Short mmCIF file of C-alpha atoms and ligand atoms in Angstrom, two decimals:
data_model
loop_
_atom_site.label_atom_id
_atom_site.label_comp_id
_atom_site.label_asym_id
_atom_site.label_seq_id
_atom_site.Cartn_x
_atom_site.Cartn_y
_atom_site.Cartn_z
CA MET Y 1 3.63 7.83 -30.36
CA LYS Y 2 6.65 10.19 -30.88
CA ASN Y 3 7.39 11.26 -27.21
CA GLN Y 4 10.56 13.08 -27.97
CA THR Y 5 11.18 16.65 -27.08
CA THR Y 6 14.77 17.61 -26.66
CA GLN Y 7 17.98 15.43 -28.65
CA PHE Y 8 18.66 14.30 -24.73
CA PRO Y 9 18.31 10.48 -23.84
CA LYS Y 10 14.27 9.53 -23.64
CA VAL Y 11 13.85 7.91 -19.89
CA ILE Y 12 10.49 6.30 -19.31
CA ILE Y 13 9.30 5.88 -16.00
CA ILE Y 14 6.55 3.63 -15.03
CA GLY Y 15 4.73 4.25 -12.07
CA GLY Y 16 4.29 7.74 -9.92
CA GLY Y 17 4.71 5.93 -6.42
CA PHE Y 18 7.42 6.45 -4.27
CA GLY Y 19 10.21 5.13 -6.22
CA GLY Y 20 9.21 6.86 -9.36
CA ILE Y 21 8.79 10.33 -7.91
CA GLN Y 22 12.12 9.77 -6.39
CA ILE Y 23 14.00 9.13 -9.57
CA ALA Y 24 12.06 12.00 -11.66
CA LYS Y 25 12.88 14.51 -8.58
CA LYS Y 26 16.80 13.50 -8.35
CA MET Y 27 16.94 13.92 -12.12
CA ASN Y 28 15.69 17.49 -12.46
CA LYS Y 29 17.78 19.65 -14.16
CA LYS Y 30 19.63 16.95 -15.86
CA GLU Y 31 20.34 16.54 -19.77
CA VAL Y 32 17.65 13.72 -20.12
CA ASP Y 33 13.87 13.53 -21.64
CA LEU Y 34 11.61 12.44 -18.76
CA LEU Y 35 8.23 10.95 -19.33
CA MET Y 36 5.99 9.11 -16.41
CA LEU Y 37 3.14 7.33 -16.96
CA ASP Y 38 1.01 6.00 -14.52
CA ARG Y 39 -2.75 4.92 -14.76
CA HIS Y 40 -3.78 7.01 -11.98
CA ASN Y 41 -2.90 11.16 -12.24
CA TYR Y 42 -2.15 11.07 -8.61
CA HIS Y 43 0.39 9.50 -6.22
CA THR Y 44 -0.76 7.15 -3.53
CA PHE Y 45 0.51 7.21 0.14
CA GLN Y 46 -0.35 3.67 0.55
CA PRO Y 47 0.61 3.74 4.41
CA LEU Y 48 -2.46 5.27 5.18
CA LEU Y 49 -4.88 3.90 3.54
CA TYR Y 50 -6.17 2.00 6.37
CA GLN Y 51 -7.65 5.21 7.59
CA VAL Y 52 -9.48 5.99 4.68
CA ALA Y 53 -10.75 2.85 4.72
CA THR Y 54 -11.82 3.54 8.01
CA GLY Y 55 -13.32 6.92 7.83
CA GLY Y 56 -10.38 8.78 9.80
CA LEU Y 57 -9.34 10.47 6.54
CA GLU Y 58 -10.28 11.95 3.51
CA PRO Y 59 -9.03 10.31 -0.08
CA ASP Y 60 -7.84 13.23 -1.36
CA SER Y 61 -5.43 13.50 1.89
CA ILE Y 62 -3.37 10.74 1.11
CA ALA Y 63 -3.81 11.11 -2.85
CA PHE Y 64 -1.23 13.74 -4.50
CA PRO Y 65 -1.63 15.17 -8.30
CA LEU Y 66 1.47 13.89 -9.95
CA ARG Y 67 1.21 17.20 -12.55
CA LYS Y 68 1.58 19.14 -9.47
CA VAL Y 69 4.69 17.23 -7.74
CA PHE Y 70 6.38 18.47 -11.18
CA GLN Y 71 4.98 21.57 -12.24
CA ASP Y 72 8.35 23.61 -12.11
CA GLN Y 73 10.61 20.62 -13.67
CA LYS Y 74 11.30 21.28 -17.02
CA ASN Y 75 12.60 18.03 -18.17
CA PHE Y 76 9.49 16.35 -17.35
CA ASN Y 77 6.64 15.14 -19.08
CA PHE Y 78 3.20 13.17 -17.72
CA ARG Y 79 0.60 11.28 -19.02
CA VAL Y 80 -2.26 9.10 -17.32
CA ALA Y 81 -1.14 5.41 -19.24
CA ASP Y 82 -1.97 2.34 -18.34
CA VAL Y 83 1.17 0.38 -19.59
CA LYS Y 84 0.12 -3.12 -21.37
CA HIS Y 85 3.58 -4.26 -22.54
CA ILE Y 86 6.68 -3.89 -22.68
CA ASN Y 87 8.65 -3.81 -26.33
CA PRO Y 88 12.40 -4.62 -25.32
CA GLU Y 89 13.21 -5.44 -29.48
CA ASN Y 90 12.03 -1.57 -30.30
CA LYS Y 91 12.83 -0.13 -27.25
CA SER Y 92 8.59 0.84 -26.95
CA VAL Y 93 6.04 0.63 -24.19
CA THR Y 94 2.34 -0.18 -25.37
CA THR Y 95 -0.35 1.64 -23.52
CA ASP Y 96 -4.08 2.20 -23.48
CA ILE Y 97 -3.46 5.42 -25.28
CA GLY Y 98 -0.76 4.53 -27.73
CA ASP Y 99 3.32 3.30 -27.61
CA PHE Y 100 6.18 5.59 -26.43
CA ASP Y 101 9.68 5.22 -27.01
CA TYR Y 102 12.63 5.12 -24.90
CA ASP Y 103 15.85 4.87 -24.91
CA TYR Y 104 15.60 4.11 -21.17
CA LEU Y 105 13.62 2.21 -19.52
CA VAL Y 106 12.30 2.34 -15.22
CA ILE Y 107 9.38 0.24 -13.97
CA ALA Y 108 8.41 1.60 -10.76
CA THR Y 109 4.95 -0.06 -10.55
CA GLY Y 110 4.89 -1.47 -7.19
CA SER Y 111 2.79 -4.10 -6.22
CA GLU Y 112 -0.53 -5.92 -6.30
CA THR Y 113 -2.54 -7.93 -3.88
CA ASN Y 114 -1.87 -11.64 -4.26
CA PHE Y 115 -4.52 -13.49 -3.27
CA PHE Y 116 -1.92 -16.91 -3.99
CA GLY Y 117 -4.65 -18.12 -6.79
CA GLN Y 118 -7.34 -18.65 -4.24
CA LYS Y 119 -10.52 -16.83 -6.80
CA GLU Y 120 -13.04 -17.11 -4.45
CA ILE Y 121 -11.16 -15.24 -1.75
CA GLU Y 122 -10.28 -13.07 -4.59
CA HIS Y 123 -13.77 -12.65 -5.53
CA PHE Y 124 -15.64 -12.25 -1.95
CA SER Y 125 -12.43 -10.37 -0.22
CA MET Y 126 -11.76 -6.93 0.15
CA PRO Y 127 -7.98 -5.78 -1.08
CA MET Y 128 -6.77 -2.26 0.23
CA LYS Y 129 -4.15 -1.08 -2.52
CA THR Y 130 -5.56 1.73 -4.15
CA VAL Y 131 -7.43 4.71 -3.01
CA PRO Y 132 -10.63 3.29 -4.73
CA GLU Y 133 -10.53 -0.16 -2.71
CA ALA Y 134 -10.08 1.66 0.44
CA LEU Y 135 -13.11 3.54 -0.11
CA ASN Y 136 -14.74 0.44 -1.38
CA LEU Y 137 -13.96 -0.91 2.35
CA ARG Y 138 -15.20 2.31 3.84
CA SER Y 139 -18.73 1.83 2.00
CA LEU Y 140 -18.90 -1.75 2.79
CA ILE Y 141 -18.40 -1.52 6.33
CA LEU Y 142 -20.95 1.20 6.82
CA GLN Y 143 -23.43 -0.73 4.54
CA ASN Y 144 -23.15 -3.50 6.47
CA PHE Y 145 -23.96 -1.85 9.86
CA GLU Y 146 -27.12 -0.35 8.11
CA GLU Y 147 -28.24 -3.48 6.92
CA ALA Y 148 -27.73 -4.97 10.18
CA LEU Y 149 -29.98 -2.31 11.32
CA VAL Y 150 -33.11 -3.78 9.46
CA GLU Y 151 -32.13 -7.41 9.13
CA LYS Y 152 -34.68 -10.05 11.08
CA ASP Y 153 -32.19 -12.94 10.79
CA LEU Y 154 -30.51 -13.05 13.97
CA GLU Y 155 -27.43 -15.12 12.15
CA ARG Y 156 -27.14 -13.16 8.99
CA LYS Y 157 -27.33 -9.85 11.74
CA GLN Y 158 -24.21 -11.10 13.44
CA ALA Y 159 -22.44 -11.91 10.18
CA LEU Y 160 -22.80 -8.21 9.07
CA MET Y 161 -21.48 -7.03 12.23
CA THR Y 162 -18.34 -9.79 12.21
CA PHE Y 163 -15.18 -8.41 10.59
CA VAL Y 164 -12.40 -10.61 9.83
CA VAL Y 165 -8.77 -8.93 8.95
CA VAL Y 166 -6.40 -11.48 7.24
CA GLY Y 167 -2.95 -10.92 7.53
CA GLY Y 168 -1.31 -9.64 10.77
CA GLY Y 169 1.59 -7.39 8.93
CA PRO Y 170 1.19 -3.66 9.38
CA THR Y 171 -1.53 -2.84 7.24
CA GLY Y 172 -3.44 -5.91 8.89
CA VAL Y 173 -2.45 -4.79 12.71
CA GLU Y 174 -3.50 -0.85 11.89
CA THR Y 175 -6.42 -2.09 10.14
CA ALA Y 176 -7.93 -4.18 12.82
CA GLY Y 177 -6.54 -1.39 15.40
CA ALA Y 178 -8.51 1.21 13.59
CA LEU Y 179 -11.65 -0.79 13.40
CA ALA Y 180 -11.98 -1.47 16.79
CA GLU Y 181 -11.95 2.37 17.32
CA LEU Y 182 -14.46 3.23 15.29
CA LYS Y 183 -16.22 0.43 17.28
CA ASN Y 184 -15.81 1.76 20.57
CA HIS Y 185 -15.58 5.42 19.92
CA VAL Y 186 -18.09 5.72 16.45
CA LEU Y 187 -20.24 3.03 15.71
CA VAL Y 188 -21.47 2.78 19.30
CA HIS Y 189 -23.29 6.15 18.81
CA ASP Y 190 -24.25 5.97 15.47
CA TYR Y 191 -26.28 2.77 15.93
CA PRO Y 192 -27.23 2.72 19.53
CA GLU Y 193 -30.66 0.28 18.17
CA LEU Y 194 -27.54 -2.32 17.59
CA ASP Y 195 -25.80 -4.16 20.60
CA ILE Y 196 -22.44 -3.16 19.77
CA HIS Y 197 -20.81 -6.07 21.90
CA ASN Y 198 -22.00 -7.87 18.73
CA MET Y 199 -19.79 -6.29 16.54
CA LYS Y 200 -16.76 -8.74 16.47
CA ILE Y 201 -13.43 -7.87 14.90
CA TYR Y 202 -10.92 -11.27 14.10
CA LEU Y 203 -7.05 -10.61 12.78
CA PHE Y 204 -5.90 -13.92 11.46
CA GLU Y 205 -2.17 -14.37 11.37
CA GLY Y 206 -1.08 -17.60 9.78
CA SER Y 207 2.76 -17.35 11.08
CA GLU Y 208 3.90 -17.57 15.04
CA ARG Y 209 3.21 -13.87 15.57
CA ILE Y 210 1.71 -10.65 14.40
CA LEU Y 211 4.12 -8.15 12.94
CA GLU Y 212 6.48 -11.25 12.36
CA PRO Y 213 9.37 -9.06 10.83
CA PHE Y 214 9.47 -7.21 13.82
CA SER Y 215 11.14 -7.75 17.13
CA LEU Y 216 9.20 -10.05 19.33
CA GLN Y 217 8.65 -7.47 22.00
CA ALA Y 218 7.11 -5.38 19.16
CA SER Y 219 4.82 -8.22 18.21
CA LYS Y 220 3.99 -9.06 21.68
CA LYS Y 221 2.74 -5.23 22.78
CA ALA Y 222 0.91 -5.13 19.55
CA LYS Y 223 -1.10 -8.14 20.54
CA GLU Y 224 -1.24 -6.89 23.72
CA PHE Y 225 -2.90 -3.41 22.64
CA LEU Y 226 -5.05 -4.98 20.10
CA GLN Y 227 -6.65 -7.66 22.39
CA ASN Y 228 -7.25 -5.05 25.48
CA MET Y 229 -9.10 -2.75 22.28
CA GLY Y 230 -11.35 -6.10 21.57
CA VAL Y 231 -9.72 -7.55 18.62
CA ILE Y 232 -9.69 -11.60 18.44
CA VAL Y 233 -6.46 -12.20 17.82
CA MET Y 234 -5.38 -15.33 16.08
CA GLU Y 235 -2.21 -16.74 15.34
CA LYS Y 236 -0.76 -19.90 13.52
CA THR Y 237 -4.55 -19.42 11.62
CA ARG Y 238 -4.67 -20.30 7.94
CA VAL Y 239 -7.65 -19.08 5.60
CA ASN Y 240 -8.83 -21.79 3.54
CA HIS Y 241 -11.82 -20.48 1.86
CA TYR Y 242 -14.68 -17.86 1.95
CA ASP Y 243 -17.63 -17.89 -0.14
CA GLY Y 244 -18.95 -14.50 0.96
CA ASP Y 245 -21.14 -15.69 4.04
CA LYS Y 246 -18.49 -18.00 6.06
CA VAL Y 247 -14.52 -17.88 6.21
CA THR Y 248 -13.12 -21.89 6.84
CA TYR Y 249 -9.87 -21.36 8.56
CA ASN Y 250 -7.48 -24.16 9.52
CA THR Y 251 -9.29 -26.65 7.45
CA THR Y 252 -12.10 -26.89 9.41
CA GLU Y 253 -12.92 -24.38 11.40
CA THR Y 254 -15.38 -21.43 10.22
CA ILE Y 255 -16.93 -17.85 10.67
CA PHE Y 256 -19.84 -16.08 9.54
CA THR Y 257 -18.96 -12.93 8.33
CA LYS Y 258 -20.09 -10.33 5.73
CA GLY Y 259 -16.80 -8.48 5.52
CA VAL Y 260 -13.58 -9.66 4.96
CA VAL Y 261 -10.54 -7.59 4.50
CA TRP Y 262 -7.68 -9.50 2.51
CA SER Y 263 -3.67 -7.72 3.48
CA ALA Y 264 -2.00 -11.14 3.87
CA GLY Y 265 0.22 -10.70 0.73
CA VAL Y 266 1.47 -8.59 -2.54
CA LYS Y 267 3.44 -9.51 -5.78
CA GLY Y 268 4.98 -7.52 -8.02
CA ALA Y 269 2.95 -5.93 -10.56
CA ILE Y 270 4.82 -7.25 -13.71
CA ILE Y 271 3.62 -6.01 -17.19
CA PRO Y 272 4.02 -8.50 -19.88
CA GLY Y 273 7.00 -8.40 -22.09
CA LEU Y 274 10.21 -8.82 -20.67
CA GLU Y 275 11.10 -12.47 -21.79
CA LYS Y 276 14.35 -12.43 -20.73
CA ALA Y 277 13.88 -11.49 -17.10
CA GLU Y 278 13.99 -13.71 -14.39
CA ILE Y 279 10.71 -13.49 -11.76
CA VAL Y 280 11.36 -14.97 -8.51
CA ARG Y 281 9.39 -15.40 -5.58
CA GLY Y 282 6.92 -12.88 -5.00
CA GLY Y 283 6.47 -11.68 -8.02
CA ARG Y 284 9.32 -9.92 -8.15
CA ILE Y 285 11.92 -8.89 -11.03
CA LYS Y 286 15.49 -10.14 -10.53
CA THR Y 287 17.95 -7.20 -10.82
CA THR Y 288 21.72 -6.43 -10.83
CA ASN Y 289 22.89 -4.29 -7.63
CA PHE Y 290 22.19 -1.32 -9.45
CA ASN Y 291 18.53 -2.16 -10.64
CA LEU Y 292 19.10 -3.21 -13.94
CA VAL Y 293 17.36 -5.75 -14.94
CA GLU Y 294 19.01 -9.20 -15.37
CA GLY Y 295 19.40 -9.75 -19.26
CA TYR Y 296 18.60 -6.51 -20.48
CA GLU Y 297 21.20 -3.29 -20.86
CA ASN Y 298 18.68 -0.55 -20.56
CA ILE Y 299 15.21 -1.42 -18.36
CA PHE Y 300 15.87 -1.14 -14.62
CA ALA Y 301 13.14 -2.27 -12.26
CA ILE Y 302 13.09 -0.51 -8.73
CA GLY Y 303 10.78 -0.42 -5.55
CA ASP Y 304 8.51 -3.33 -4.54
CA LEU Y 305 8.81 -4.94 -8.07
CA ALA Y 306 12.53 -5.47 -7.68
CA TYR Y 307 14.38 -8.39 -6.28
CA MET Y 308 18.07 -7.78 -5.82
CA GLU Y 309 20.02 -9.84 -3.55
CA THR Y 310 23.19 -8.73 -1.54
CA PRO Y 311 25.32 -9.86 0.81
CA GLU Y 312 23.05 -8.00 3.84
CA TRP Y 313 19.96 -8.53 2.08
CA PRO Y 314 20.26 -12.36 0.90
CA HIS Y 315 16.86 -12.24 0.18
CA GLY Y 316 16.04 -9.11 -1.22
CA HIS Y 317 15.30 -5.56 0.32
CA PRO Y 318 11.69 -5.35 2.43
CA GLY Y 319 8.64 -4.08 0.31
CA VAL Y 320 8.52 -0.81 2.36
CA ALA Y 321 8.52 3.02 0.97
CA GLN Y 322 12.24 3.62 1.82
CA THR Y 323 13.45 0.77 -0.55
CA ALA Y 324 11.60 2.60 -3.12
CA ILE Y 325 12.75 6.18 -2.33
CA GLN Y 326 16.28 5.18 -1.81
CA GLN Y 327 16.14 2.98 -5.09
CA GLY Y 328 14.87 5.95 -6.83
CA GLN Y 329 17.39 8.26 -5.93
CA GLN Y 330 20.59 6.01 -6.24
CA LEU Y 331 19.37 5.04 -9.63
CA ALA Y 332 18.89 8.66 -10.89
CA ASP Y 333 22.64 9.35 -10.03
CA ASN Y 334 23.21 5.66 -12.19
CA LEU Y 335 21.74 6.80 -14.84
CA ILE Y 336 23.49 9.88 -15.48
CA ARG Y 337 26.67 7.75 -14.49
CA ILE Y 338 25.53 5.32 -17.54
CA ILE Y 339 24.19 7.88 -19.91
CA ASN Y 340 27.81 9.50 -19.24
CA ASN Y 341 29.89 6.09 -20.00
CA GLU Y 342 30.69 5.96 -16.15
CA LYS Y 343 30.59 2.74 -14.01
CA PRO Y 344 27.49 2.66 -11.91
CA HIS Y 345 27.58 2.60 -8.09
CA PRO Y 346 26.05 -0.23 -6.37
CA PHE Y 347 22.68 0.19 -4.22
CA ASN Y 348 23.05 0.07 -0.45
CA TYR Y 349 19.82 -0.36 1.57
CA PHE Y 350 19.80 2.35 4.65
CA ASP Y 351 17.31 0.64 7.42
CA LYS Y 352 15.79 3.27 9.09
CA GLY Y 353 13.40 0.70 11.31
CA SER Y 354 10.02 -0.28 11.09
CA MET Y 355 6.87 1.13 12.77
CA ALA Y 356 2.78 0.58 13.26
CA THR Y 357 0.47 1.94 14.82
CA VAL Y 358 -2.34 0.16 16.76
CA GLY Y 359 -4.34 3.01 17.59
CA ARG Y 360 -4.63 6.53 19.79
CA ASN Y 361 -1.65 6.73 21.86
CA LYS Y 362 -0.22 3.08 20.45
CA ALA Y 363 2.46 2.15 18.35
CA VAL Y 364 5.43 -0.21 18.19
CA VAL Y 365 8.61 0.95 16.88
CA ASP Y 366 11.79 -1.03 15.95
CA LEU Y 367 15.16 1.06 15.45
CA LYS Y 368 18.39 -0.53 15.15
CA TYR Y 369 19.18 0.22 18.77
CA TRP Y 370 16.19 1.10 20.15
CA LYS Y 371 13.23 -0.63 20.39
CA PHE Y 372 9.87 1.70 22.18
CA GLN Y 373 6.13 0.83 22.17
CA GLY Y 374 2.99 2.85 23.40
CA PHE Y 375 2.88 6.77 23.61
CA PHE Y 376 5.96 7.81 22.27
CA ALA Y 377 6.15 5.50 19.85
CA TRP Y 378 2.81 7.05 18.79
CA LEU Y 379 3.87 10.62 18.14
CA THR Y 380 7.05 8.92 16.08
CA TRP Y 381 4.79 6.91 13.78
CA MET Y 382 2.49 10.51 13.52
CA PHE Y 383 5.60 12.37 12.84
CA ILE Y 384 6.95 10.12 10.36
CA HIS Y 385 3.90 9.48 8.38
CA LEU Y 386 3.58 13.26 8.12
CA LEU Y 387 7.06 13.90 7.11
CA PHE Y 388 6.77 11.65 4.19
CA LEU Y 389 3.24 12.66 3.04
CA VAL Y 390 3.50 14.32 -0.44
CA GLY Y 391 2.29 18.00 -0.19
CA PHE Y 392 1.60 20.76 2.09
CA ARG Y 393 -1.66 20.76 1.97
CA ASN Y 394 -2.27 16.95 2.53
CA LYS Y 395 0.48 17.37 5.50
CA ALA Y 396 -1.78 20.06 7.11
CA VAL Y 397 -5.30 18.32 6.20
CA THR Y 398 -4.39 15.39 7.86
CA LEU Y 399 -2.60 16.92 10.83
CA ILE Y 400 -5.99 18.77 11.55
CA ASN Y 401 -7.37 15.63 10.95
CA TRP Y 402 -5.87 13.86 13.48
CA ILE Y 403 -6.33 16.53 16.28
CA VAL Y 404 -9.75 16.67 15.68
CA ASN Y 405 -10.26 13.28 15.60
CA TYR Y 406 -8.09 12.92 18.59
CA PHE Y 407 -9.88 15.25 20.71
CA SER Y 408 -13.70 14.35 19.55
CA TYR Y 409 -12.93 10.38 19.30
CA ASP Y 410 -14.88 11.07 16.18
CA ARG Y 411 -14.17 9.56 12.12
CA GLY Y 412 -15.91 12.79 10.44
CA SER Y 413 -15.55 11.10 6.91
CA ARG Y 414 -17.84 7.87 7.52
CA VAL Y 415 -19.95 8.67 4.54
CA ILE Y 416 -21.18 6.55 1.42
CA ILE Y 417 -20.36 8.59 -1.34
CA ARG Y 418 -20.51 5.73 -3.47
CA LYS Y 419 -22.32 2.24 -2.60
CA PHE Y 420 -20.20 -0.57 -2.97
CA ASN Y 421 -21.62 -3.05 -5.20
CA ARG Y 422 -19.05 -6.37 -5.79
CA GLU Y 423 -21.65 -7.88 -8.39
CA SER Y 424 -21.29 -4.31 -10.71
CA MET Y 425 -17.57 -3.77 -9.82
CA MET Y 426 -16.54 -7.54 -11.51
CA GLU Y 427 -18.41 -6.70 -14.11
CA GLU Y 428 -16.40 -3.48 -14.89
CA GLY Y 429 -13.40 -5.90 -14.55
CA LYS Y 430 -12.88 -4.17 -11.09
CA ALA Y 431 -12.55 -0.93 -12.64
CA VAL Y 432 -11.62 0.84 -9.04
C1 FAD V 501 -2.12 -0.26 2.81
C2 FAD V 501 -0.70 -0.48 2.60
C3 FAD V 501 -0.24 0.11 3.54
C4 FAD V 501 1.69 0.27 3.98
N1 FAD V 501 2.46 0.80 5.03
C5 FAD V 501 3.32 0.81 4.59
C6 FAD V 501 4.31 1.67 6.13
O1 FAD V 501 3.50 2.08 7.14
N2 FAD V 501 5.50 1.86 5.80
C7 FAD V 501 6.23 1.83 4.69
O2 FAD V 501 7.24 1.81 4.32
N3 FAD V 501 5.48 1.17 3.69
C8 FAD V 501 4.26 0.43 3.79
N4 FAD V 501 3.53 0.07 2.54
C9 FAD V 501 4.27 -0.33 1.64
C10 FAD V 501 4.65 1.02 0.61
O3 FAD V 501 3.30 1.76 0.23
C11 FAD V 501 5.49 0.09 -0.76
O4 FAD V 501 6.60 -0.27 -0.32
C12 FAD V 501 5.95 1.59 -1.95
O5 FAD V 501 4.37 2.15 -2.22
C13 FAD V 501 6.48 0.81 -2.96
O6 FAD V 501 6.79 2.10 -3.76
P1 FAD V 501 6.93 1.62 -5.14
O7 FAD V 501 7.09 3.22 -5.87
O8 FAD V 501 8.12 0.62 -5.70
O9 FAD V 501 5.60 1.90 -5.70
P2 FAD V 501 4.01 2.02 -5.54
O10 FAD V 501 4.31 3.01 -4.41
O11 FAD V 501 3.06 1.06 -5.00
O12 FAD V 501 3.59 2.62 -7.06
C14 FAD V 501 3.43 1.84 -8.15
C15 FAD V 501 2.66 3.04 -9.09
O13 FAD V 501 2.82 2.35 -10.27
C16 FAD V 501 1.36 2.76 -11.06
N5 FAD V 501 1.37 1.47 -11.81
C17 FAD V 501 1.20 0.52 -11.66
N6 FAD V 501 0.90 -0.29 -13.01
C18 FAD V 501 0.99 0.18 -13.33
C19 FAD V 501 0.81 -0.14 -15.12
N7 FAD V 501 0.47 -1.08 -15.33
N8 FAD V 501 0.74 0.86 -15.83
C20 FAD V 501 0.54 2.54 -15.51
N9 FAD V 501 1.01 2.50 -14.09
C21 FAD V 501 1.15 1.54 -13.02
C22 FAD V 501 0.67 2.87 -10.00
O14 FAD V 501 -0.51 3.16 -9.77
C23 FAD V 501 1.23 3.31 -8.90
O15 FAD V 501 1.23 4.96 -8.58
C24 FAD V 501 2.00 -0.30 2.77
C25 FAD V 501 1.70 -0.67 1.67
C26 FAD V 501 0.26 -0.91 1.75
C27 FAD V 501 -0.61 -1.26 0.40
#
């Protein structure tokens, strides 16, 4: 398919995530012909997906139309397209709406949930990587409670009120905390006929401690916060199996549950076709220090998908928004240099620190020279997340929602818009 609108070099960007948006924005007014392809027509602010899943925010608050981001950018085009194959031999990509040619290709497809090859866990548990998946989880939580209300079998009733969050990274910690708030402030009032004390929330972490990449201080405090909210935190606990009714962990132990949230890992969202590329641990594509995919001259990878070894980051950069943003910005400059036959500059990551929230007034923040927890950390977490949300409307709506939720202790978005049905979802090929 012909996609050139000018005589300038054609740059295709696959993915309108944190990295893709930055590179396209930074190339505004440059002499390039940009085409962004994404399977969704919106950008997803993944850090707040868990709030959609637990009824705290409307999905529209964390999704932003990509066309709107680039409304005024003359050198930019966008197509909703699922990219199926990269064809380096004829410099094109194959998508569900046809082929597109490029002179330079930037792959910014991020990552997808990693079930580590465990098919049954993949089938029965709930991932949370996209807006539809967060909505599925929201429906499942509410459906489980509706079902528990009428269930006569006590063991099944308990399983419907038991939730296991697997993976004690920031996503798992935030989800477990939000579930506890839902229990303590909302479900207790919505379901007075159920004994809310029977709602159990487990957080399983395979390593020594939750929030392992954070400081010891942050891990300990987050655990304490969660336990005070009623979450059962189990470290050094590995899930072996889940059959839709029963989780098996540490080989022999079991818990009956109808709600398993899987936040135990991600892997690069690889598109087939790059035969010469080296795929390393975590399904990431190895790149040079200026994001060029090794083995190719005009194909680049940024963000979660890219694996770049540097002296400071010998095992690659963290899979966080800042890596994608900074690599996107740097590659925009480098692409112009490359087009002008100048030498590209190596990427230097500026680590701005890590943070996770556990619930109202509770968060942990690790900066290079300062680590703090509690109310001020929570305010910092909110401020930073609002700052990076795309679009003024989304910032305003989210802030208003947070203020209302804070004073009312409520979660207004607890509606089952679309019933979650695992079997029909599977028939659609997980078309979420
Ligand atoms: C639940 C959750 C919570 C998180 N919390 C935080 C946090 O608090 N702080 C933080 O810094 N990071 C957080 N992250 C990580 C952060 O979101 C990622 O590091 C970041 O999104 C990576 O940016 P990216 O541009 O590489 O990819 P993404 O932002 O994932 O964007 C990838 C884009 O590519 C598109 N795409 C993928 N494959 C194809 C294809 N074949 N064809 C067409 N389009 C395709 C997708 O639709 C998507 O729009 C979180 C992630 C998750 C899932």
